Coordinates of C-alpha atoms in Angstrom, one line a residue:
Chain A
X1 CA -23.0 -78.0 87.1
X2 CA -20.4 -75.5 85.7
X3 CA -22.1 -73.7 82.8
X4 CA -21.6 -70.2 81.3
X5 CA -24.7 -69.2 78.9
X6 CA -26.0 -66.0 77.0
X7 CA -29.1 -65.0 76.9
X8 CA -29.9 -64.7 73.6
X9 CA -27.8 -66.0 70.5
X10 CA -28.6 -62.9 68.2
X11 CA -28.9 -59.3 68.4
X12 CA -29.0 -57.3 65.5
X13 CA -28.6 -53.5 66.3
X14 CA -28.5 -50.1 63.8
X15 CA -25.3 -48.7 63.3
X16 CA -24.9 -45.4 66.0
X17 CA -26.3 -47.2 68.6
X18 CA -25.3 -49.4 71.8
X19 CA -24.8 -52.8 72.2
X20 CA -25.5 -55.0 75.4
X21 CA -24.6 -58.1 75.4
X22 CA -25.6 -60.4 78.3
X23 CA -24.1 -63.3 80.1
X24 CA -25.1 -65.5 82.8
X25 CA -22.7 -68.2 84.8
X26 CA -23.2 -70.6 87.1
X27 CA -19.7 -71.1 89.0
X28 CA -20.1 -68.7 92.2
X29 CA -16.3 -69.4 93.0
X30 CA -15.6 -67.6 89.2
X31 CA -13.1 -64.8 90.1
X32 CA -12.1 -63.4 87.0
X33 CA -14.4 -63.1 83.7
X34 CA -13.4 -61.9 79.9
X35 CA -14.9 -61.1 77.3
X36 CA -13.8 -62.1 73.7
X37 CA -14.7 -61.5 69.9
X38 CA -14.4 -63.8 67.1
X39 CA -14.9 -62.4 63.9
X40 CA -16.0 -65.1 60.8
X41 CA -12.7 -67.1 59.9
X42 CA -10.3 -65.7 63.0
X43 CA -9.8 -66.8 66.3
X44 CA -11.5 -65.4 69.1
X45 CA -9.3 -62.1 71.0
X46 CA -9.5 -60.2 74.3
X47 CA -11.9 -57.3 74.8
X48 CA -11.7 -56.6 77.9
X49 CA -11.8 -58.7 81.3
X50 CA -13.1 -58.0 85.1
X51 CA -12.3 -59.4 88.7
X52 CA -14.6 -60.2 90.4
X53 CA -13.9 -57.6 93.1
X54 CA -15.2 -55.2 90.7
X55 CA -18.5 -54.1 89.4
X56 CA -17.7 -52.3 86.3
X57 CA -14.7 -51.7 84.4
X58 CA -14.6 -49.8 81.2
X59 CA -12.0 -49.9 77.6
X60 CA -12.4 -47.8 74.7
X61 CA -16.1 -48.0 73.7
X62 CA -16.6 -51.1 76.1
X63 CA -17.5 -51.7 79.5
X64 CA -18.3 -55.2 81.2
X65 CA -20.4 -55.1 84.2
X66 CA -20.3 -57.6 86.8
X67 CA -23.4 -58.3 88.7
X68 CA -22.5 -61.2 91.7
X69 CA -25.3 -61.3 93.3
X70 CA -27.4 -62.7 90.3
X71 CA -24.2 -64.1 88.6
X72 CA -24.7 -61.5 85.5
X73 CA -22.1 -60.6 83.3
X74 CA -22.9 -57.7 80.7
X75 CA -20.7 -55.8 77.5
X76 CA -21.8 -52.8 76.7
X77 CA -20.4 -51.6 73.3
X78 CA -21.1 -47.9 72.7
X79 CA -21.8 -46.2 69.2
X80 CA -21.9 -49.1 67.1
X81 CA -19.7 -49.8 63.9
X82 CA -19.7 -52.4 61.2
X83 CA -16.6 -53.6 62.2
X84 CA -18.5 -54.9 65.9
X85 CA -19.9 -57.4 63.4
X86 CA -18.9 -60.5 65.2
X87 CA -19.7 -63.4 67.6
X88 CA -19.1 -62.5 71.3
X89 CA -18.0 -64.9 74.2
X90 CA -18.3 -64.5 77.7
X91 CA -15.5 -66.4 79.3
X92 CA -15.1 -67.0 83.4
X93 CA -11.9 -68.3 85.0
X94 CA -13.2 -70.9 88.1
X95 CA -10.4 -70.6 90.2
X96 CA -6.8 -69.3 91.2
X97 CA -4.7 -72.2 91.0
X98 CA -3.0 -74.6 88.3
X99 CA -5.8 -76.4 88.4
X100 CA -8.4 -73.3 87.5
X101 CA -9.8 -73.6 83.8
X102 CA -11.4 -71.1 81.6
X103 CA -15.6 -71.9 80.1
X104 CA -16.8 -70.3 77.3
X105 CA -20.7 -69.4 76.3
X106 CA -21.9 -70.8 73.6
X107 CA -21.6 -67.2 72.2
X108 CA -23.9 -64.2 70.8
X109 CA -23.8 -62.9 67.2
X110 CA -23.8 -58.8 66.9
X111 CA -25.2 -57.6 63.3
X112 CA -25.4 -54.3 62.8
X113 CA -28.0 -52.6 60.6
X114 CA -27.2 -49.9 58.0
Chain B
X1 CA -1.4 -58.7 68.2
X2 CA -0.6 -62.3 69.5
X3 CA 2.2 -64.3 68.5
X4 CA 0.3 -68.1 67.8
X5 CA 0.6 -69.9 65.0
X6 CA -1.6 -72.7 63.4
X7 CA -0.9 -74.4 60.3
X8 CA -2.6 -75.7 58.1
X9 CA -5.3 -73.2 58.2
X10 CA -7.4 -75.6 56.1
X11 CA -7.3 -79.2 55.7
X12 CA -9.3 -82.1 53.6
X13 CA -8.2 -85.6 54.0
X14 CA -10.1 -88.7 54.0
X15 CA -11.6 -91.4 56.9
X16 CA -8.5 -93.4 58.2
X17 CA -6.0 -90.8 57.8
X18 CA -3.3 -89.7 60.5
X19 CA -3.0 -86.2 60.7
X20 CA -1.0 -83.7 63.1
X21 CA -2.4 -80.2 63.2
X22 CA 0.5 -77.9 64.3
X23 CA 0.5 -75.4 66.7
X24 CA 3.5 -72.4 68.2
X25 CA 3.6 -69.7 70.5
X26 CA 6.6 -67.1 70.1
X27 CA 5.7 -65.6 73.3
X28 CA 6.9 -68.2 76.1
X29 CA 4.0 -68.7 77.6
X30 CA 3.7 -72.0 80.1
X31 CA 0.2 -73.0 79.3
X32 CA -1.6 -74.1 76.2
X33 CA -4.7 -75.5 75.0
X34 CA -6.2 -76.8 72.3
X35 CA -10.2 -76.2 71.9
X36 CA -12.7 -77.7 69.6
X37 CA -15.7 -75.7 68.2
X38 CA -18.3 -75.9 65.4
X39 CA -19.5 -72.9 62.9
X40 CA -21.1 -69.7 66.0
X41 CA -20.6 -72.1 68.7
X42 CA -18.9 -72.4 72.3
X43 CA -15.9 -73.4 72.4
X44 CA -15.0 -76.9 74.0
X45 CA -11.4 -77.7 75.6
X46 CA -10.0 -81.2 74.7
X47 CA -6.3 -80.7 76.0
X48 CA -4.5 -78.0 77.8
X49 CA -0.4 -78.3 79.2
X50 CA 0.9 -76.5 82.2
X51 CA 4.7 -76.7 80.3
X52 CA 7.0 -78.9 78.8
X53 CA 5.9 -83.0 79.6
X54 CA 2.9 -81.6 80.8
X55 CA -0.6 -82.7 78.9
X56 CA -4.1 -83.0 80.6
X57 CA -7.8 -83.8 78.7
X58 CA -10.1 -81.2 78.8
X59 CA -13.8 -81.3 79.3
X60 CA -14.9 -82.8 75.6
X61 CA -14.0 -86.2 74.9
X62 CA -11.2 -86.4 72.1
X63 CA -9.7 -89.5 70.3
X64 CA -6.5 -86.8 69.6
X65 CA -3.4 -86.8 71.5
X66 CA -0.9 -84.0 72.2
X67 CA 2.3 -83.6 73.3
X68 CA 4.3 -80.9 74.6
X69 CA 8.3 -81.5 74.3
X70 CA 9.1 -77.7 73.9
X71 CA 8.0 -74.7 75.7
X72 CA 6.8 -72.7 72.4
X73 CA 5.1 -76.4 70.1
X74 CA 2.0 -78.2 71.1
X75 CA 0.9 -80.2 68.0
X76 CA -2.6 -81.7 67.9
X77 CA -2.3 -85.4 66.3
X78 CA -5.5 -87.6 65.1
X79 CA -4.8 -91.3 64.8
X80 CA -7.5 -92.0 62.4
X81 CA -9.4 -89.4 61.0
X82 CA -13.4 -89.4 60.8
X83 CA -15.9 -87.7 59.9
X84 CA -17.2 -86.7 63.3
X85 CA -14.0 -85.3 63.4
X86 CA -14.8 -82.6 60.9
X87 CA -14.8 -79.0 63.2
X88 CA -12.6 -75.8 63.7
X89 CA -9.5 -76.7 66.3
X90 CA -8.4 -73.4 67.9
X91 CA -4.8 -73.3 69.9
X92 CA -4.0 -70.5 72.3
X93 CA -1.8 -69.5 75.1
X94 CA -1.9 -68.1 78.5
X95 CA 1.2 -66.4 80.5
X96 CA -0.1 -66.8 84.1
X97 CA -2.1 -69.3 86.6
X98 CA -5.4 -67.9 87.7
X99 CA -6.0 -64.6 85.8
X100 CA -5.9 -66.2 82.1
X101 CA -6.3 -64.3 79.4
X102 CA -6.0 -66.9 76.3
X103 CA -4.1 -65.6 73.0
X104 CA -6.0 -67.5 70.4
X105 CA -4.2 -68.4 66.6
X106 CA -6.4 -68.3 63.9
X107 CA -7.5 -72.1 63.6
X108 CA -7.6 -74.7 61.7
X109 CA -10.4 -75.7 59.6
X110 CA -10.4 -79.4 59.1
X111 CA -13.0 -81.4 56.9
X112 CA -12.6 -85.2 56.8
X113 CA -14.3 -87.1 53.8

């Protein structure tokens, strides 16, 4: 069936350092993925998104990679802050239609050590 | 920064109760959802609308119903509260078919006694 899950549900990381965050779907007619943060009491928002006719894409102190031939989704956060304390969702859109819908994973919390 | 609105942001009521969780978009987007999720976890789509007199369930079974009479409102209504019904309900927004990326308002925290 349709199913978007991460690999692991915590990662706790020292401040400075990178992040990877990993996702894996199921769905291999996905065409467009996002990633989104959700920090405690707030709704989740946008980081950054990729088509699936790409491999990489990179934002400020993000980039998503896009692995199709083992359906693997990645965010890789660069130097590390506090403030990337959060939960993490990896996202895939299943089509391009009216009738495409959006999963979520069941989501990866980021701590950050002092 | 996303123009969605939720209100209440918290809410307490008691088993039995009708309540109508309220939800706007300033933005004019034509699609809207309403998801359902629990304290770190994924997030689970009850109802979505493609526009106006538009309402489909989502992939979580829901006793809540929705309605969508204006482009920018898509309230959330529960007949009869319980207290399975007791989780966070997010609202958001897309602008396009196909490449969606969802504008999320800030929730609302519901807790039913």
């Amino acid at each position: 069936g349709e199913s978007v899950g991460l690999h692991l549900p915590t990662l706790s990381v020292q401040e400075g350092d990178n992040s990877i965050i990993n996702c894996a779907y199921s769905n291999s007619a996905s065409d467009y993925f996002i990633w989104y943060k959700q920090e405690s009491g707030k709704g989740p928002q946008f980081i950054i998104d990729i088509r699936s006719n790409m491999d990489k894409r990179q934002g400020q102190r993000v980039t998503v990679l896009l692995n199709k031939t083992v359906k693997h989704l990645s965010l890789q956060i660069a130097a590390t802050q506090p403030g990337d304390s959060a939960v993490y969702f990896c996202a895939e859109n299943t089509g391009y239609s009216s009738a495409s819908k959006i999963i979520f994973g069941s989501g990866t919390r980021l701590s950050i050590r002092p | 920064e996303a123009d969605i609105y939720q209100t209440p942001r918290y809410l307490v009521i008691g088993t039995g109760k009708k309540i109508t969780l309220e939800c706007s978009q300033t933005m004019g987007h034509d699609k809207m959802y309403w998801y359902q999720q629990d304290p770190g976890m994924e997030l689970h789509l009850i109802h979505y609308s493609y526009g106006v007199n538009s309402t489909e369930k989502g992939d979580l079974s829901s006793e809540s119903t929705v309605s969508r009479i204006r482009t920018e409102h898509f309230p959330l209504t529960l007949e009869s509260a319980r207290p399975s019904h007791t989780s966070q309900y997010l609202c958001a927004s897309s602008e396009s078919l196909g490449r969606e990326k969802l504008f999320f308002g800030s929730g609302t925290q519901l807790s039913v006694l």
